Amino acid sequence: MARRLNLEDSGFDAAFDALLTMKREVSQDVADVVAEIIADVQARGDAALIDYTKKFDRLDLGQAGLAVTAGEIDAAMGKVDAETLDALKLAHDRIQSHHARQMPKDDFYEDALGVGLGSRWTAIEAVGLYVPGGLASYPSSVLMNAVPAQVAGVERIVMAVPCPDGELNPLVLVAAKLAGVSEIYRIGGAQAVAALAFGTETIAPVAKIVGPGNAYVAAAKKQVFGTVGIDMIAGPSEVLVLADENNNADWIAADLLAQAEHDAAAQSILITDRAEFADAVEAAVENQLKTLSRAGIAGASWRDYGATIIVPGFADAMPLVNRLAPEHLELAVDDPDALLPLVRNAGAIFIGRHTPEVIGDYVGGSNHVLPTARSARFSSGLSVLDYVKRSSVLRLDADQLAKLGPAAVALAKAEGLDAHARSVAIRMNR
Amino acid sequence: MARRLNLEDSGFDAAFDALLTMKREVSQDVADVVAEIIADVQARGDAALIDYTKKFDRLDLGQAGLAVTAGEIDAAMGKVDAETLDALKLAHDRIQSHHARQMPKDDFYEDALGVGLGSRWTAIEAVGLYVPGGLASYPSSVLMNAVPAQVAGVERIVMAVPCPDGELNPLVLVAAKLAGVSEIYRIGGAQAVAALAFGTETIAPVAKIVGPGNAYVAAAKKQVFGTVGIDMIAGPSEVLVLADENNNADWIAADLLAQAEHDAAAQSILITDRAEFADAVEAAVENQLKTLSRAGIAGASWRDYGATIIVPGFADAMPLVNRLAPEHLELAVDDPDALLPLVRNAGAIFIGRHTPEVIGDYVGGSNHVLPTARSARFSSGLSVLDYVKRSSVLRLDADQLAKLGPAAVALAKAEGLDAHARSVAIRMNR
């Protein structure tokens, strides 16, 4: 049973603070091992990849080949049933058309002085996409990471996916093909991250690495940051459901469990204005757990990290929502539009009783890579913006330099930077 | 004398690779000391800040006060001469009006199925701005970091600035006032970063920390990342100047030295199509060094990291530009507009002979916080986007759920996530 909090109880503040600061991840210190692997891949290239893959994935890349071939990808297409393939295509197309709207526009203009200013956006040239192997090898995740890169115009989208015992999920290959992935390598762990960052004989280096992974992958991404860009380091998934008593308790329970089944460290929280409705949802959770394939994981998550919070009214809930800054927020109330403007911190918002968060995981069109662990206070979900960068552009002629130069010289002198002052003044003395 | 490379020499590739991979920073390992300081500030709050400030800055905060008062800020206004104050105001206003154009717009729409999708941008609620103390305490840097936050609508902009021996640059206070900084604390180092991230009795925590600092500040920012957001970790500054022989060699030399005077680890590179022009610039650099107040720093930078590169024509230079991915790029050639579309990787681009990079440092209006160390391959200069975040919004009714639901269920089942499938299916069976 999840913990119960009530905003009107005297102990609420302490209990809510405890919920906010709860550590849900045991951080493994693998930095030293990872540093060794990275140095070895830098020194020995492909040979190191072959050795680590034999050791960690029990796969002989000398036989299997480092790169997945076009023939293998075509064969994977044949292994996927028509319904799943259609669903993947629908997801791809919806993600693509939504993300196309995110493409930033160049902006060039002249100001009142005649100074030319501009912002020029260009795609990153090459991106590495890490895809976990085995059970956590999700085709939806391939789409969510690769399609925004495809939309941005990234020329090389390079996938690394470990194949434990040689196994590779055909759905992952199909998703990669749909999303325009240009190269796929059968490598994982810190060695894959090192290969993407520094390159080997076979793999040309990329400029940025994205995608989820285990503690070794996360540590490796942190260590190569600077040499390449990285995306956020994702924590366990979370949902916060605001629901009134007019909901079907079973629907809400299903949403809480959908999040909980991801990971024993996932977190599902219900905020409602009726204790009786919270009771009903809790009962529905227990009931549904009986028939769930991942009941062990989902049950542990709900027991250890789940919560129901009772508030007098939903307006009272909004400060709690913003402090929790959830990855996913469902507004399953009569008038969600009254609450929406009050949401300040949330990765993704799901409006109304017929928008379960799971739609956003797959086919809504928005991205499912979202800020966890309260980082929605300062960061956003994955988007096309993560695959482009902006150069600012400035253009003056002698006239504009004459107008702006004296102020630049004054500030340079005030900062004690004489060469700065000279670089402007020398152009004004003619 | 800086090194000379020629694209047509047989050894060019190796020499250029060496230039690309040159390490300009000795990274100090201060992680353990910083971790101790952070833990201490978390445990003891203000008392720890007082102790560290006494130790590192020789300042008694018990007497001086942790917060800078409104009276002190007004007094600082009186200490700044009119010319400098006007220059700061001009810089502020130009930065503000340029950055106002960067504000992203919300986007809500219904697709062909009637699904509501949206992107909703909100400002980060509170941001910490670290400002180095002593000599490197630049008012222009305060403007560049704080004005985009002001434009974004950040409610709390909290500045931390160390005051060694109690000294505080009045220009920094004036810049802070212009830029709408709401609170200023007399603290620095890892202890300031910890206070901003976790809060103390006096200082409420922020959600993101930006601004340059020494090795301790950089290490502290890395360690608190996750609890709060951070900006990029900036390396030594760089300029790449493309200049033909129709330039005044003195102007170009002045630009190279303006960058070099920042730091002995700064880097200035000239690419030109005439060896004779490179000779002339080199001679001008040596000549100007004789009369430069920071000749020691600038000379060391030019000698150790400077370079001139000779190319047959400027079209040949563009692949080199994009591999170098410079923080600052000057296009001082007859037809810069012919080269501009070929620039893929650069933090900021300065067009023509009358746009020295220094204009962008102060009064151009664009930001001077830019990606260093080749990170323009994957990242952008500071902008309003660094102070806002996006929530995605999704809205379905029963009709749209009926249309998208089956694909979501198919994908959830293919991924082995039964609770996901149930959360959608349970809403379709009614």
PDB file of C-alpha atoms in Angstrom, chain A residues 83-84 87-88 90-91 94 97-98 101-102 107 109 111 113 115 117-125 138-141 153 155 171 206-208 225-229 248 250-252 254-255 257-259 261-262 288-289 291-294 330 337 340-351 353-356 358-366 370 373 375-383 385 388-398 401 404-408 410-412 414-420 422-424 426-427 430, chain B residues 83-84 87-88 90-91 94 97-98 101-102 107 109 111 113 115 117-125 138-141 153 155 171 206-208 225-229 248 250-252 254-255 257-259 261-262 288-289 291-294 330 337 340-351 353-356 358-366 370 373 376-383 385 388-398 401 404-408 410-412 414-420 422-424 426-427 430:
ATOM      1  CA  GLU A  83      -0.330  -4.872 -36.822  1.00  0.00           C
ATOM      2  CA  THR A  84       2.831  -3.952 -34.911  1.00  0.00           C
ATOM      3  CA  ALA A  87       1.494   0.830 -35.237  1.00  0.00           C
ATOM      4  CA  LEU A  88       5.193   1.695 -35.480  1.00  0.00           C
ATOM      5  CA  LEU A  90       1.681   5.471 -37.236  1.00  0.00           C
ATOM      6  CA  ALA A  91       3.843   6.393 -34.241  1.00  0.00           C
ATOM      7  CA  ARG A  94       2.812  11.323 -35.757  1.00  0.00           C
ATOM      8  CA  SER A  97       4.724  15.760 -37.939  1.00  0.00           C
ATOM      9  CA  HIS A  98       4.575  17.071 -34.367  1.00  0.00           C
ATOM     10  CA  ARG A 101       6.628  22.216 -35.835  1.00  0.00           C
ATOM     11  CA  GLN A 102       9.522  22.580 -33.380  1.00  0.00           C
ATOM     12  CA  ASP A 107      16.124  35.400 -37.747  1.00  0.00           C
ATOM     13  CA  TYR A 109      17.213  41.835 -39.087  1.00  0.00           C
ATOM     14  CA  ASP A 111      18.053  47.423 -35.925  1.00  0.00           C
ATOM     15  CA  LEU A 113      21.135  51.941 -36.092  1.00  0.00           C
ATOM     16  CA  VAL A 115      23.371  47.018 -37.224  1.00  0.00           C
ATOM     17  CA  LEU A 117      21.873  40.927 -36.142  1.00  0.00           C
ATOM     18  CA  GLY A 118      20.966  37.335 -36.711  1.00  0.00           C
ATOM     19  CA  SER A 119      20.433  33.852 -35.381  1.00  0.00           C
ATOM     20  CA  ARG A 120      21.305  31.030 -37.719  1.00  0.00           C
ATOM     21  CA  TRP A 121      20.275  27.460 -36.885  1.00  0.00           C
ATOM     22  CA  THR A 122      22.102  24.424 -38.238  1.00  0.00           C
ATOM     23  CA  ALA A 123      21.731  20.722 -37.523  1.00  0.00           C
ATOM     24  CA  ILE A 124      24.375  18.818 -35.607  1.00  0.00           C
ATOM     25  CA  GLU A 125      26.313  16.842 -38.219  1.00  0.00           C
ATOM     26  CA  TYR A 138      12.188  -0.493 -26.758  1.00  0.00           C
ATOM     27  CA  PRO A 139      11.361   0.389 -30.371  1.00  0.00           C
ATOM     28  CA  SER A 140       9.272   3.351 -29.169  1.00  0.00           C
ATOM     29  CA  SER A 141      12.375   4.756 -27.547  1.00  0.00           C
ATOM     30  CA  GLY A 153      18.378  17.240 -40.614  1.00  0.00           C
ATOM     31  CA  GLU A 155      23.154  13.687 -41.600  1.00  0.00           C
ATOM     32  CA  LEU A 171      11.435  -4.218 -33.717  1.00  0.00           C
ATOM     33  CA  VAL A 206      29.764  11.767 -33.584  1.00  0.00           C
ATOM     34  CA  ALA A 207      29.237  15.219 -32.052  1.00  0.00           C
ATOM     35  CA  LYS A 208      26.492  14.311 -29.560  1.00  0.00           C
ATOM     36  CA  PHE A 225      30.796  15.199 -22.103  1.00  0.00           C
ATOM     37  CA  GLY A 226      32.788  18.106 -23.501  1.00  0.00           C
ATOM     38  CA  THR A 227      34.328  16.008 -26.256  1.00  0.00           C
ATOM     39  CA  VAL A 228      30.737  15.474 -27.408  1.00  0.00           C
ATOM     40  CA  GLY A 229      27.382  16.785 -26.253  1.00  0.00           C
ATOM     41  CA  ASN A 248     -13.533   5.545 -12.936  1.00  0.00           C
ATOM     42  CA  ASP A 250     -10.043   1.477 -12.402  1.00  0.00           C
ATOM     43  CA  TRP A 251      -8.859   3.831 -15.152  1.00  0.00           C
ATOM     44  CA  ILE A 252      -6.809   5.878 -12.700  1.00  0.00           C
ATOM     45  CA  ALA A 254      -4.344   1.486 -14.489  1.00  0.00           C
ATOM     46  CA  ASP A 255      -2.480   4.750 -15.147  1.00  0.00           C
ATOM     47  CA  LEU A 257       0.366   0.967 -12.545  1.00  0.00           C
ATOM     48  CA  ALA A 258       1.465   1.725 -16.115  1.00  0.00           C
ATOM     49  CA  GLN A 259       4.109   3.986 -14.646  1.00  0.00           C
ATOM     50  CA  GLU A 261       5.583  -1.355 -14.088  1.00  0.00           C
ATOM     51  CA  HIS A 262       8.579   0.417 -15.685  1.00  0.00           C
ATOM     52  CA  GLN A 288      -5.255  -5.066 -10.921  1.00  0.00           C
ATOM     53  CA  LEU A 289      -1.878  -6.116  -9.523  1.00  0.00           C
ATOM     54  CA  THR A 291      -3.404 -10.008 -13.086  1.00  0.00           C
ATOM     55  CA  LEU A 292      -0.360  -8.012 -14.137  1.00  0.00           C
ATOM     56  CA  SER A 293       2.617  -9.724 -15.759  1.00  0.00           C
ATOM     57  CA  ARG A 294       5.039  -7.284 -14.147  1.00  0.00           C
ATOM     58  CA  GLU A 330      -2.526  13.889 -15.855  1.00  0.00           C
ATOM     59  CA  ASP A 337      -8.466  24.043 -18.613  1.00  0.00           C
ATOM     60  CA  LEU A 340      -3.583  24.161 -16.973  1.00  0.00           C
ATOM     61  CA  PRO A 341      -2.512  27.826 -16.618  1.00  0.00           C
ATOM     62  CA  LEU A 342      -1.481  27.092 -13.025  1.00  0.00           C
ATOM     63  CA  VAL A 343       0.991  24.364 -14.047  1.00  0.00           C
ATOM     64  CA  ARG A 344       4.497  25.775 -13.999  1.00  0.00           C
ATOM     65  CA  ASN A 345       6.707  22.693 -13.785  1.00  0.00           C
ATOM     66  CA  ALA A 346       5.863  19.464 -15.656  1.00  0.00           C
ATOM     67  CA  GLY A 347       7.516  17.557 -18.486  1.00  0.00           C
ATOM     68  CA  ALA A 348       4.274  16.612 -20.238  1.00  0.00           C
ATOM     69  CA  ILE A 349       0.645  17.361 -19.415  1.00  0.00           C
ATOM     70  CA  PHE A 350      -2.230  15.009 -20.313  1.00  0.00           C
ATOM     71  CA  ILE A 351      -5.608  16.689 -20.435  1.00  0.00           C
ATOM     72  CA  ARG A 353     -10.179  11.603 -18.744  1.00  0.00           C
ATOM     73  CA  HIS A 354      -9.448  10.110 -22.171  1.00  0.00           C
ATOM     74  CA  THR A 355      -5.757  11.036 -22.371  1.00  0.00           C
ATOM     75  CA  PRO A 356      -3.873   8.384 -20.431  1.00  0.00           C
ATOM     76  CA  VAL A 358       0.504   5.879 -22.267  1.00  0.00           C
ATOM     77  CA  ILE A 359      -0.823   7.568 -25.413  1.00  0.00           C
ATOM     78  CA  GLY A 360       2.109   9.941 -25.084  1.00  0.00           C
ATOM     79  CA  ASP A 361       4.507   7.020 -24.687  1.00  0.00           C
ATOM     80  CA  TYR A 362       3.649   5.761 -28.147  1.00  0.00           C
ATOM     81  CA  VAL A 363       1.382   7.518 -30.578  1.00  0.00           C
ATOM     82  CA  GLY A 364       0.428  10.975 -29.320  1.00  0.00           C
ATOM     83  CA  GLY A 365       3.186  12.577 -31.361  1.00  0.00           C
ATOM     84  CA  SER A 366       4.895  14.413 -28.508  1.00  0.00           C
ATOM     85  CA  LEU A 370      11.074  13.840 -20.491  1.00  0.00           C
ATOM     86  CA  ALA A 373      13.519  13.704 -10.665  1.00  0.00           C
ATOM     87  CA  SER A 375      14.238  18.477 -13.299  1.00  0.00           C
ATOM     88  CA  ALA A 376      11.137  19.820 -15.079  1.00  0.00           C
ATOM     89  CA  ARG A 377      11.820  22.853 -12.863  1.00  0.00           C
ATOM     90  CA  PHE A 378      14.696  23.700 -15.195  1.00  0.00           C
ATOM     91  CA  SER A 379      14.609  21.473 -18.284  1.00  0.00           C
ATOM     92  CA  SER A 380      12.390  20.226 -21.099  1.00  0.00           C
ATOM     93  CA  GLY A 381      11.643  17.006 -22.880  1.00  0.00           C
ATOM     94  CA  LEU A 382      13.659  15.949 -25.908  1.00  0.00           C
ATOM     95  CA  SER A 383      12.888  17.965 -29.045  1.00  0.00           C
ATOM     96  CA  LEU A 385      16.138  21.802 -30.388  1.00  0.00           C
ATOM     97  CA  VAL A 388      20.358  21.861 -33.739  1.00  0.00           C
ATOM     98  CA  LYS A 389      22.554  24.707 -32.602  1.00  0.00           C
ATOM     99  CA  ARG A 390      22.508  28.428 -33.172  1.00  0.00           C
ATOM    100  CA  SER A 391      25.245  30.741 -34.419  1.00  0.00           C
ATOM    101  CA  SER A 392      24.716  34.415 -33.698  1.00  0.00           C
ATOM    102  CA  VAL A 393      25.589  36.793 -36.521  1.00  0.00           C
ATOM    103  CA  LEU A 394      26.650  40.430 -36.210  1.00  0.00           C
ATOM    104  CA  ARG A 395      27.360  42.892 -39.016  1.00  0.00           C
ATOM    105  CA  LEU A 396      28.500  46.508 -38.747  1.00  0.00           C
ATOM    106  CA  ASP A 397      29.751  48.966 -41.295  1.00  0.00           C
ATOM    107  CA  ALA A 398      31.932  51.982 -40.537  1.00  0.00           C
ATOM    108  CA  LEU A 401      30.987  51.117 -35.643  1.00  0.00           C
ATOM    109  CA  LEU A 404      28.618  51.749 -31.025  1.00  0.00           C
ATOM    110  CA  GLY A 405      32.405  51.878 -30.840  1.00  0.00           C
ATOM    111  CA  PRO A 406      32.812  54.487 -28.092  1.00  0.00           C
ATOM    112  CA  ALA A 407      30.632  52.527 -25.649  1.00  0.00           C
ATOM    113  CA  ALA A 408      32.567  49.329 -26.390  1.00  0.00           C
ATOM    114  CA  ALA A 410      34.545  52.615 -22.507  1.00  0.00           C
ATOM    115  CA  LEU A 411      33.475  49.202 -21.220  1.00  0.00           C
ATOM    116  CA  ALA A 412      36.706  47.511 -22.320  1.00  0.00           C
ATOM    117  CA  ALA A 414      36.503  49.835 -17.394  1.00  0.00           C
ATOM    118  CA  GLU A 415      37.248  46.104 -17.418  1.00  0.00           C
ATOM    119  CA  GLY A 416      40.993  46.696 -17.874  1.00  0.00           C
ATOM    120  CA  LEU A 417      41.078  45.001 -21.278  1.00  0.00           C
ATOM    121  CA  ASP A 418      43.227  47.330 -23.387  1.00  0.00           C
ATOM    122  CA  ALA A 419      43.573  45.049 -26.388  1.00  0.00           C
ATOM    123  CA  HIS A 420      39.787  44.891 -26.528  1.00  0.00           C
ATOM    124  CA  ARG A 422      42.305  48.868 -29.230  1.00  0.00           C
ATOM    125  CA  SER A 423      40.544  46.406 -31.531  1.00  0.00           C
ATOM    126  CA  VAL A 424      37.601  48.828 -31.733  1.00  0.00           C
ATOM    127  CA  ILE A 426      41.916  51.291 -34.229  1.00  0.00           C
ATOM    128  CA  ARG A 427      39.000  51.056 -36.679  1.00  0.00           C
ATOM    129  CA  ARG A 430      40.487  56.385 -39.787  1.00  0.00           C
TER     130      ARG A 430
ATOM    131  CA  GLU B  83      30.433  57.608 -19.629  1.00  0.00           C
ATOM    132  CA  THR B  84      30.760  54.067 -18.276  1.00  0.00           C
ATOM    133  CA  ALA B  87      27.841  52.505 -21.969  1.00  0.00           C
ATOM    134  CA  LEU B  88      26.446  49.886 -19.571  1.00  0.00           C
ATOM    135  CA  LEU B  90      23.405  51.029 -23.943  1.00  0.00           C
ATOM    136  CA  ALA B  91      24.762  47.495 -23.662  1.00  0.00           C
ATOM    137  CA  ARG B  94      20.753  46.331 -26.875  1.00  0.00           C
ATOM    138  CA  SER B  97      16.006  44.019 -27.353  1.00  0.00           C
ATOM    139  CA  HIS B  98      17.970  41.358 -29.227  1.00  0.00           C
ATOM    140  CA  ARG B 101      13.314  38.153 -30.201  1.00  0.00           C
ATOM    141  CA  GLN B 102      14.459  34.773 -28.891  1.00  0.00           C
ATOM    142  CA  ASP B 107       2.031  26.316 -29.957  1.00  0.00           C
ATOM    143  CA  TYR B 109      -3.143  22.954 -32.439  1.00  0.00           C
ATOM    144  CA  ASP B 111      -4.332  17.596 -35.889  1.00  0.00           C
ATOM    145  CA  LEU B 113      -7.796  13.361 -36.075  1.00  0.00           C
ATOM    146  CA  VAL B 115      -6.034  15.303 -31.200  1.00  0.00           C
ATOM    147  CA  LEU B 117      -1.168  18.888 -29.168  1.00  0.00           C
ATOM    148  CA  GLY B 118       0.764  21.710 -27.649  1.00  0.00           C
ATOM    149  CA  SER B 119       4.019  23.142 -26.422  1.00  0.00           C
ATOM    150  CA  ARG B 120       3.817  25.471 -23.475  1.00  0.00           C
ATOM    151  CA  TRP B 121       6.839  27.548 -22.448  1.00  0.00           C
ATOM    152  CA  THR B 122       7.338  28.839 -18.913  1.00  0.00           C
ATOM    153  CA  ALA B 123      10.230  30.655 -17.271  1.00  0.00           C
ATOM    154  CA  ILE B 124      12.412  28.949 -14.691  1.00  0.00           C
ATOM    155  CA  GLU B 125      11.262  30.323 -11.325  1.00  0.00           C
ATOM    156  CA  TYR B 138      33.237  41.749 -15.388  1.00  0.00           C
ATOM    157  CA  PRO B 139      30.065  43.864 -15.520  1.00  0.00           C
ATOM    158  CA  SER B 140      29.550  42.868 -19.173  1.00  0.00           C
ATOM    159  CA  SER B 141      29.371  39.257 -18.058  1.00  0.00           C
ATOM    160  CA  GLY B 153      10.590  36.367 -16.970  1.00  0.00           C
ATOM    161  CA  GLU B 155      11.163  35.902 -10.969  1.00  0.00           C
ATOM    162  CA  LEU B 171      30.317  48.214 -11.863  1.00  0.00           C
ATOM    163  CA  VAL B 206      17.316  28.250  -7.067  1.00  0.00           C
ATOM    164  CA  ALA B 207      16.469  25.844  -9.901  1.00  0.00           C
ATOM    165  CA  LYS B 208      19.440  26.584 -12.185  1.00  0.00           C
ATOM    166  CA  PHE B 225      23.838  19.174 -11.493  1.00  0.00           C
ATOM    167  CA  GLY B 226      20.623  17.177 -11.248  1.00  0.00           C
ATOM    168  CA  THR B 227      19.516  18.948  -8.065  1.00  0.00           C
ATOM    169  CA  VAL B 228      19.606  22.100 -10.201  1.00  0.00           C
ATOM    170  CA  GLY B 229      20.294  22.797 -13.861  1.00  0.00           C
ATOM    171  CA  ASN B 248      44.752  46.407 -42.509  1.00  0.00           C
ATOM    172  CA  ASP B 250      47.037  46.143 -37.630  1.00  0.00           C
ATOM    173  CA  TRP B 251      43.281  45.736 -37.302  1.00  0.00           C
ATOM    174  CA  ILE B 252      43.524  41.960 -37.599  1.00  0.00           C
ATOM    175  CA  ALA B 254      44.411  43.822 -32.678  1.00  0.00           C
ATOM    176  CA  ASP B 255      41.567  41.300 -32.946  1.00  0.00           C
ATOM    177  CA  LEU B 257      45.376  40.094 -29.307  1.00  0.00           C
ATOM    178  CA  ALA B 258      41.968  41.058 -27.896  1.00  0.00           C
ATOM    179  CA  GLN B 259      41.237  37.367 -27.595  1.00  0.00           C
ATOM    180  CA  GLU B 261      44.691  39.008 -23.535  1.00  0.00           C
ATOM    181  CA  HIS B 262      41.835  37.122 -21.811  1.00  0.00           C
ATOM    182  CA  GLN B 288      51.341  45.869 -30.614  1.00  0.00           C
ATOM    183  CA  LEU B 289      52.459  43.563 -27.809  1.00  0.00           C
ATOM    184  CA  THR B 291      52.411  48.630 -25.728  1.00  0.00           C
ATOM    185  CA  LEU B 292      49.803  46.281 -24.242  1.00  0.00           C
ATOM    186  CA  SER B 293      49.086  46.310 -20.510  1.00  0.00           C
ATOM    187  CA  ARG B 294      48.382  42.587 -20.529  1.00  0.00           C
ATOM    188  CA  GLU B 330      35.409  36.814 -38.058  1.00  0.00           C
ATOM    189  CA  ASP B 337      28.111  36.583 -47.672  1.00  0.00           C
ATOM    190  CA  LEU B 340      28.435  32.566 -44.467  1.00  0.00           C
ATOM    191  CA  PRO B 341      26.259  29.734 -45.859  1.00  0.00           C
ATOM    192  CA  LEU B 342      29.290  27.425 -45.654  1.00  0.00           C
ATOM    193  CA  VAL B 343      29.745  27.954 -41.905  1.00  0.00           C
ATOM    194  CA  ARG B 344      28.284  24.997 -40.044  1.00  0.00           C
ATOM    195  CA  ASN B 345      29.944  25.179 -36.625  1.00  0.00           C
ATOM    196  CA  ALA B 346      30.637  28.504 -34.877  1.00  0.00           C
ATOM    197  CA  GLY B 347      29.348  30.156 -31.719  1.00  0.00           C
ATOM    198  CA  ALA B 348      29.159  33.659 -33.169  1.00  0.00           C
ATOM    199  CA  ILE B 349      29.976  35.032 -36.609  1.00  0.00           C
ATOM    200  CA  PHE B 350      31.246  38.586 -37.208  1.00  0.00           C
ATOM    201  CA  ILE B 351      30.726  39.821 -40.740  1.00  0.00           C
ATOM    202  CA  ARG B 353      35.973  44.402 -41.787  1.00  0.00           C
ATOM    203  CA  HIS B 354      34.112  46.728 -39.404  1.00  0.00           C
ATOM    204  CA  THR B 355      32.737  44.080 -37.046  1.00  0.00           C
ATOM    205  CA  PRO B 356      35.522  43.234 -34.624  1.00  0.00           C
ATOM    206  CA  VAL B 358      34.872  42.940 -29.304  1.00  0.00           C
ATOM    207  CA  ILE B 359      31.655  44.655 -30.407  1.00  0.00           C
ATOM    208  CA  GLY B 360      29.926  41.365 -29.621  1.00  0.00           C
ATOM    209  CA  ASP B 361      31.581  41.252 -26.207  1.00  0.00           C
ATOM    210  CA  TYR B 362      29.854  44.445 -25.162  1.00  0.00           C
ATOM    211  CA  VAL B 363      27.310  46.292 -27.230  1.00  0.00           C
ATOM    212  CA  GLY B 364      26.322  44.293 -30.322  1.00  0.00           C
ATOM    213  CA  GLY B 365      23.280  42.914 -28.546  1.00  0.00           C
ATOM    214  CA  SER B 366      24.043  39.227 -29.095  1.00  0.00           C
ATOM    215  CA  LEU B 370      29.445  31.121 -26.296  1.00  0.00           C
ATOM    216  CA  ALA B 373      36.648  24.041 -27.108  1.00  0.00           C
ATOM    217  CA  ALA B 376      29.922  24.745 -31.215  1.00  0.00           C
ATOM    218  CA  ARG B 377      29.633  21.406 -33.054  1.00  0.00           C
ATOM    219  CA  PHE B 378      26.807  20.518 -30.675  1.00  0.00           C
ATOM    220  CA  SER B 379      25.818  23.546 -28.596  1.00  0.00           C
ATOM    221  CA  SER B 380      24.826  27.207 -28.787  1.00  0.00           C
ATOM    222  CA  GLY B 381      25.563  30.434 -27.005  1.00  0.00           C
ATOM    223  CA  LEU B 382      23.531  31.505 -24.002  1.00  0.00           C
ATOM    224  CA  SER B 383      20.023  32.698 -24.863  1.00  0.00           C
ATOM    225  CA  LEU B 385      16.030  29.409 -24.201  1.00  0.00           C
ATOM    226  CA  VAL B 388      12.683  28.708 -20.056  1.00  0.00           C
ATOM    227  CA  LYS B 389      11.407  25.161 -20.328  1.00  0.00           C
ATOM    228  CA  ARG B 390       8.700  23.523 -22.339  1.00  0.00           C
ATOM    229  CA  SER B 391       5.823  21.309 -21.216  1.00  0.00           C
ATOM    230  CA  SER B 392       4.204  19.238 -23.934  1.00  0.00           C
ATOM    231  CA  VAL B 393       0.407  19.046 -23.827  1.00  0.00           C
ATOM    232  CA  LEU B 394      -1.777  16.256 -25.185  1.00  0.00           C
ATOM    233  CA  ARG B 395      -5.579  16.115 -25.267  1.00  0.00           C
ATOM    234  CA  LEU B 396      -7.796  13.301 -26.544  1.00  0.00           C
ATOM    235  CA  ASP B 397     -11.498  12.670 -26.284  1.00  0.00           C
ATOM    236  CA  ALA B 398     -13.158   9.276 -26.541  1.00  0.00           C
ATOM    237  CA  LEU B 401      -8.711   7.507 -28.152  1.00  0.00           C
ATOM    238  CA  LEU B 404      -5.127   5.960 -31.643  1.00  0.00           C
ATOM    239  CA  GLY B 405      -5.751   3.451 -28.855  1.00  0.00           C
ATOM    240  CA  PRO B 406      -5.321   0.212 -30.828  1.00  0.00           C
ATOM    241  CA  ALA B 407      -1.845   1.214 -32.065  1.00  0.00           C
ATOM    242  CA  ALA B 408      -0.790   2.162 -28.530  1.00  0.00           C
ATOM    243  CA  ALA B 410      -0.205  -3.054 -29.995  1.00  0.00           C
ATOM    244  CA  LEU B 411       3.083  -1.304 -29.213  1.00  0.00           C
ATOM    245  CA  ALA B 412       2.695  -1.743 -25.453  1.00  0.00           C
ATOM    246  CA  ALA B 414       5.085  -5.721 -28.337  1.00  0.00           C
ATOM    247  CA  GLU B 415       7.223  -4.147 -25.605  1.00  0.00           C
ATOM    248  CA  GLY B 416       5.848  -6.503 -22.943  1.00  0.00           C
ATOM    249  CA  LEU B 417       4.272  -3.680 -20.948  1.00  0.00           C
ATOM    250  CA  ASP B 418       0.822  -5.043 -20.032  1.00  0.00           C
ATOM    251  CA  ALA B 419      -0.135  -2.296 -17.608  1.00  0.00           C
ATOM    252  CA  HIS B 420       0.536   0.201 -20.383  1.00  0.00           C
ATOM    253  CA  ARG B 422      -4.432  -1.924 -19.975  1.00  0.00           C
ATOM    254  CA  SER B 423      -4.369   1.799 -19.262  1.00  0.00           C
ATOM    255  CA  VAL B 424      -5.474   2.423 -22.860  1.00  0.00           C
ATOM    256  CA  ILE B 426      -9.697  -0.117 -20.252  1.00  0.00           C
ATOM    257  CA  ARG B 427     -10.888   3.211 -21.673  1.00  0.00           C
ATOM    258  CA  ARG B 430     -16.816   1.202 -22.642  1.00  0.00           C
TER     259      ARG B 430
END
